[in-house]
Amino acid sequence: MAGRLYMVPTPVGNLSDMPPRAVDVLREADVILAEDTRTSGVLLRHFEISTPVASHHKFNEHQTVGSFVDRMEAGENIALITDAGTPGISDPGFLISRECRRRGIEVVTLPGPTAFVPALVDSGIPCERFCFEGFLPQKKGRATRLVEIAADPRTTIIYESPLRLARTLSDLAAVCGVGREASVSREISKLHEETRRGTLGDLAEYFSQNNPRGEIVIIVAGNKELSPRPKHKNKYKNDTDDE
């Protein structure tokens, strides 16, 4: 009987955010696949999890997917974790999940922490419709993606490195306009958690002079000029009155 693949979210900051079910799954799995075994080692030691750990990251996943899926076909249960958050969201996870489904192996994805949801809610920017962009291309395709973001009426979510934050905000301000509403969240759920709100112009200027630390989530308001406006309907008028 084939085993299962468990996609296990881990805290983006505070270890107290670790779901109890996730701890149970990691303890009961035959092996844990970790994006960075050193980073995950801190988490596993904290929760006294002694399950064997193997490395599985973006540089080796193409070579290792087949062997791990073979092990699940032979009956092993494997749990996948990344450095923080939910596997597959701008992190390794998609390839092994797709191969499991292709071979008929059950994939169980646990609900849990992810960085963009608290950043989106905390931004104060409309969040009923949004687009998750993840990390923007650094070279090829970047200009095209920025133009698409500028035109999108939905709120846009972007992940960024602290080293590239100032440049990305400047690029967004140049394409979307310096007055476009935005927010920058960092160190979510950690001691120095911060969300700074303002316009893209203001944020670009601030972070060009203040180097941030930690993982970054940028929230950019949608293009209001292209946002669909709700159609007002007169409740006292019948649809047939215009006929």
PDB file of C-alpha atoms in Angstrom, residues 41-175:
ATOM      1  CA  GLY A  41      16.824  21.675  12.777  1.00  0.00           C
ATOM      2  CA  VAL A  42      15.976  24.548  15.117  1.00  0.00           C
ATOM      3  CA  LEU A  43      12.257  23.876  14.692  1.00  0.00           C
ATOM      4  CA  LEU A  44      12.562  20.115  15.045  1.00  0.00           C
ATOM      5  CA  ARG A  45      14.687  20.337  18.191  1.00  0.00           C
ATOM      6  CA  HIS A  46      12.237  22.810  19.727  1.00  0.00           C
ATOM      7  CA  PHE A  47       9.366  20.340  19.321  1.00  0.00           C
ATOM      8  CA  GLU A  48      11.530  17.288  20.136  1.00  0.00           C
ATOM      9  CA  ILE A  49      10.974  15.723  16.725  1.00  0.00           C
ATOM     10  CA  SER A  50      13.553  13.014  15.969  1.00  0.00           C
ATOM     11  CA  THR A  51      12.315  11.881  12.540  1.00  0.00           C
ATOM     12  CA  PRO A  52      15.139  11.447   9.967  1.00  0.00           C
ATOM     13  CA  VAL A  53      15.641  14.518   7.760  1.00  0.00           C
ATOM     14  CA  ALA A  54      16.716  14.730   4.117  1.00  0.00           C
ATOM     15  CA  SER A  55      17.556  17.771   2.029  1.00  0.00           C
ATOM     16  CA  HIS A  56      15.087  18.850  -0.666  1.00  0.00           C
ATOM     17  CA  HIS A  57      15.506  22.324  -2.170  1.00  0.00           C
ATOM     18  CA  LYS A  58      15.281  24.169  -5.482  1.00  0.00           C
ATOM     19  CA  PHE A  59      18.831  23.198  -6.469  1.00  0.00           C
ATOM     20  CA  ASN A  60      18.343  19.434  -6.108  1.00  0.00           C
ATOM     21  CA  GLU A  61      14.581  18.817  -6.325  1.00  0.00           C
ATOM     22  CA  HIS A  62      14.675  17.819  -9.998  1.00  0.00           C
ATOM     23  CA  GLN A  63      17.205  15.101  -9.159  1.00  0.00           C
ATOM     24  CA  THR A  64      15.613  13.877  -5.908  1.00  0.00           C
ATOM     25  CA  VAL A  65      11.878  13.909  -6.702  1.00  0.00           C
ATOM     26  CA  GLY A  66      11.886  10.500  -8.391  1.00  0.00           C
ATOM     27  CA  SER A  67      13.619   8.627  -5.569  1.00  0.00           C
ATOM     28  CA  PHE A  68      11.377  10.098  -2.866  1.00  0.00           C
ATOM     29  CA  VAL A  69       8.217   9.298  -4.815  1.00  0.00           C
ATOM     30  CA  ASP A  70       9.531   5.748  -5.272  1.00  0.00           C
ATOM     31  CA  ARG A  71       9.804   5.475  -1.505  1.00  0.00           C
ATOM     32  CA  MET A  72       6.195   6.606  -1.089  1.00  0.00           C
ATOM     33  CA  GLU A  73       5.093   4.056  -3.664  1.00  0.00           C
ATOM     34  CA  ALA A  74       6.831   1.459  -1.485  1.00  0.00           C
ATOM     35  CA  GLY A  75       4.755   2.550   1.533  1.00  0.00           C
ATOM     36  CA  GLU A  76       6.675   5.326   3.281  1.00  0.00           C
ATOM     37  CA  ASN A  77       4.988   8.512   4.494  1.00  0.00           C
ATOM     38  CA  ILE A  78       7.003  11.635   3.736  1.00  0.00           C
ATOM     39  CA  ALA A  79       6.507  15.135   5.160  1.00  0.00           C
ATOM     40  CA  LEU A  80       7.774  18.203   3.304  1.00  0.00           C
ATOM     41  CA  ILE A  81       8.666  21.433   5.096  1.00  0.00           C
ATOM     42  CA  THR A  82      10.354  24.616   3.924  1.00  0.00           C
ATOM     43  CA  ASP A  83      12.266  27.268   5.859  1.00  0.00           C
ATOM     44  CA  ALA A  84       9.002  29.030   6.757  1.00  0.00           C
ATOM     45  CA  GLY A  85       5.390  29.064   5.664  1.00  0.00           C
ATOM     46  CA  THR A  86       3.497  26.710   3.369  1.00  0.00           C
ATOM     47  CA  PRO A  87       5.452  24.519   0.910  1.00  0.00           C
ATOM     48  CA  GLY A  88       4.854  25.382  -2.728  1.00  0.00           C
ATOM     49  CA  ILE A  89       4.199  29.090  -2.092  1.00  0.00           C
ATOM     50  CA  SER A  90       7.383  30.590  -3.610  1.00  0.00           C
ATOM     51  CA  ASP A  91       9.170  27.572  -2.112  1.00  0.00           C
ATOM     52  CA  PRO A  92       9.936  23.979  -3.180  1.00  0.00           C
ATOM     53  CA  GLY A  93       6.979  21.619  -3.198  1.00  0.00           C
ATOM     54  CA  PHE A  94       5.239  21.834  -6.547  1.00  0.00           C
ATOM     55  CA  LEU A  95       7.394  19.287  -8.394  1.00  0.00           C
ATOM     56  CA  ILE A  96       7.081  16.491  -5.840  1.00  0.00           C
ATOM     57  CA  SER A  97       3.385  17.216  -5.321  1.00  0.00           C
ATOM     58  CA  ARG A  98       2.737  17.032  -9.080  1.00  0.00           C
ATOM     59  CA  GLU A  99       4.698  13.781  -9.436  1.00  0.00           C
ATOM     60  CA  CYS A 100       2.778  12.208  -6.537  1.00  0.00           C
ATOM     61  CA  ARG A 101      -0.531  13.071  -8.139  1.00  0.00           C
ATOM     62  CA  ARG A 102       0.708  11.770 -11.490  1.00  0.00           C
ATOM     63  CA  ARG A 103       1.500   8.402  -9.898  1.00  0.00           C
ATOM     64  CA  GLY A 104      -1.691   8.257  -7.859  1.00  0.00           C
ATOM     65  CA  ILE A 105      -0.081   8.915  -4.463  1.00  0.00           C
ATOM     66  CA  GLU A 106      -2.233  10.879  -2.014  1.00  0.00           C
ATOM     67  CA  VAL A 107      -1.061  14.391  -1.138  1.00  0.00           C
ATOM     68  CA  VAL A 108      -2.290  15.868   2.143  1.00  0.00           C
ATOM     69  CA  THR A 109      -1.795  19.620   2.537  1.00  0.00           C
ATOM     70  CA  LEU A 110      -2.158  20.912   6.078  1.00  0.00           C
ATOM     71  CA  PRO A 111      -3.535  24.433   6.598  1.00  0.00           C
ATOM     72  CA  GLY A 112      -1.234  26.740   8.459  1.00  0.00           C
ATOM     73  CA  PRO A 113       1.091  29.755   8.446  1.00  0.00           C
ATOM     74  CA  THR A 114       1.920  31.757   5.342  1.00  0.00           C
ATOM     75  CA  ALA A 115       3.412  35.248   5.198  1.00  0.00           C
ATOM     76  CA  PHE A 116       1.212  37.004   2.668  1.00  0.00           C
ATOM     77  CA  VAL A 117      -2.154  36.632   4.433  1.00  0.00           C
ATOM     78  CA  PRO A 118      -1.308  38.639   7.594  1.00  0.00           C
ATOM     79  CA  ALA A 119       0.583  41.184   5.470  1.00  0.00           C
ATOM     80  CA  LEU A 120      -2.421  41.615   3.172  1.00  0.00           C
ATOM     81  CA  VAL A 121      -4.922  41.994   6.009  1.00  0.00           C
ATOM     82  CA  ASP A 122      -2.628  44.359   7.942  1.00  0.00           C
ATOM     83  CA  SER A 123      -2.007  46.586   4.912  1.00  0.00           C
ATOM     84  CA  GLY A 124      -5.402  48.289   5.092  1.00  0.00           C
ATOM     85  CA  ILE A 125      -5.631  47.929   1.303  1.00  0.00           C
ATOM     86  CA  PRO A 126      -8.767  46.256  -0.150  1.00  0.00           C
ATOM     87  CA  CYS A 127      -8.291  42.485  -0.068  1.00  0.00           C
ATOM     88  CA  GLU A 128     -11.506  41.036  -1.459  1.00  0.00           C
ATOM     89  CA  ARG A 129      -9.673  40.485  -4.785  1.00  0.00           C
ATOM     90  CA  PHE A 130      -5.919  40.099  -5.031  1.00  0.00           C
ATOM     91  CA  CYS A 131      -3.125  38.633  -7.149  1.00  0.00           C
ATOM     92  CA  PHE A 132      -0.157  36.797  -5.636  1.00  0.00           C
ATOM     93  CA  GLU A 133       3.001  37.478  -7.662  1.00  0.00           C
ATOM     94  CA  GLY A 134       5.600  35.914  -5.381  1.00  0.00           C
ATOM     95  CA  PHE A 135       9.127  37.047  -6.269  1.00  0.00           C
ATOM     96  CA  LEU A 136       9.397  39.230  -9.373  1.00  0.00           C
ATOM     97  CA  PRO A 137      11.859  38.271 -12.121  1.00  0.00           C
ATOM     98  CA  GLN A 138      15.204  39.964 -11.641  1.00  0.00           C
ATOM     99  CA  LYS A 139      15.989  40.403 -15.326  1.00  0.00           C
ATOM    100  CA  LYS A 140      14.058  38.784 -18.170  1.00  0.00           C
ATOM    101  CA  GLY A 141      10.354  39.486 -17.969  1.00  0.00           C
ATOM    102  CA  ARG A 142      10.589  41.987 -15.106  1.00  0.00           C
ATOM    103  CA  ALA A 143       9.527  45.044 -17.114  1.00  0.00           C
ATOM    104  CA  THR A 144       6.527  43.203 -18.557  1.00  0.00           C
ATOM    105  CA  ARG A 145       5.446  41.993 -15.130  1.00  0.00           C
ATOM    106  CA  LEU A 146       5.667  45.503 -13.674  1.00  0.00           C
ATOM    107  CA  VAL A 147       3.461  46.888 -16.444  1.00  0.00           C
ATOM    108  CA  GLU A 148       0.900  44.142 -15.765  1.00  0.00           C
ATOM    109  CA  ILE A 149       0.887  44.986 -12.056  1.00  0.00           C
ATOM    110  CA  ALA A 150       0.400  48.680 -12.813  1.00  0.00           C
ATOM    111  CA  ALA A 151      -2.681  47.922 -14.911  1.00  0.00           C
ATOM    112  CA  ASP A 152      -4.239  45.291 -12.629  1.00  0.00           C
ATOM    113  CA  PRO A 153      -7.323  46.515 -10.726  1.00  0.00           C
ATOM    114  CA  ARG A 154      -6.695  43.902  -8.029  1.00  0.00           C
ATOM    115  CA  THR A 155      -4.402  44.294  -5.037  1.00  0.00           C
ATOM    116  CA  THR A 156      -0.980  42.760  -5.749  1.00  0.00           C
ATOM    117  CA  ILE A 157       1.162  40.763  -3.302  1.00  0.00           C
ATOM    118  CA  ILE A 158       4.923  40.567  -3.850  1.00  0.00           C
ATOM    119  CA  TYR A 159       7.661  38.781  -1.901  1.00  0.00           C
ATOM    120  CA  GLU A 160      11.063  40.462  -1.837  1.00  0.00           C
ATOM    121  CA  SER A 161      14.528  40.211  -0.356  1.00  0.00           C
ATOM    122  CA  PRO A 162      15.540  43.068   1.986  1.00  0.00           C
ATOM    123  CA  LEU A 163      18.569  43.648  -0.250  1.00  0.00           C
ATOM    124  CA  ARG A 164      16.352  44.297  -3.289  1.00  0.00           C
ATOM    125  CA  LEU A 165      13.453  46.072  -1.575  1.00  0.00           C
ATOM    126  CA  ALA A 166      14.455  49.661  -2.370  1.00  0.00           C
ATOM    127  CA  ARG A 167      15.018  48.862  -6.038  1.00  0.00           C
ATOM    128  CA  THR A 168      11.695  47.051  -6.389  1.00  0.00           C
ATOM    129  CA  LEU A 169       9.771  49.867  -4.721  1.00  0.00           C
ATOM    130  CA  SER A 170      11.451  52.386  -7.031  1.00  0.00           C
ATOM    131  CA  ASP A 171      10.576  50.258 -10.066  1.00  0.00           C
ATOM    132  CA  LEU A 172       6.965  49.958  -8.913  1.00  0.00           C
ATOM    133  CA  ALA A 173       6.712  53.701  -8.277  1.00  0.00           C
ATOM    134  CA  ALA A 174       8.078  54.448 -11.759  1.00  0.00           C
ATOM    135  CA  VAL A 175       5.489  52.231 -13.455  1.00  0.00           C
TER     136      VAL A 175
END
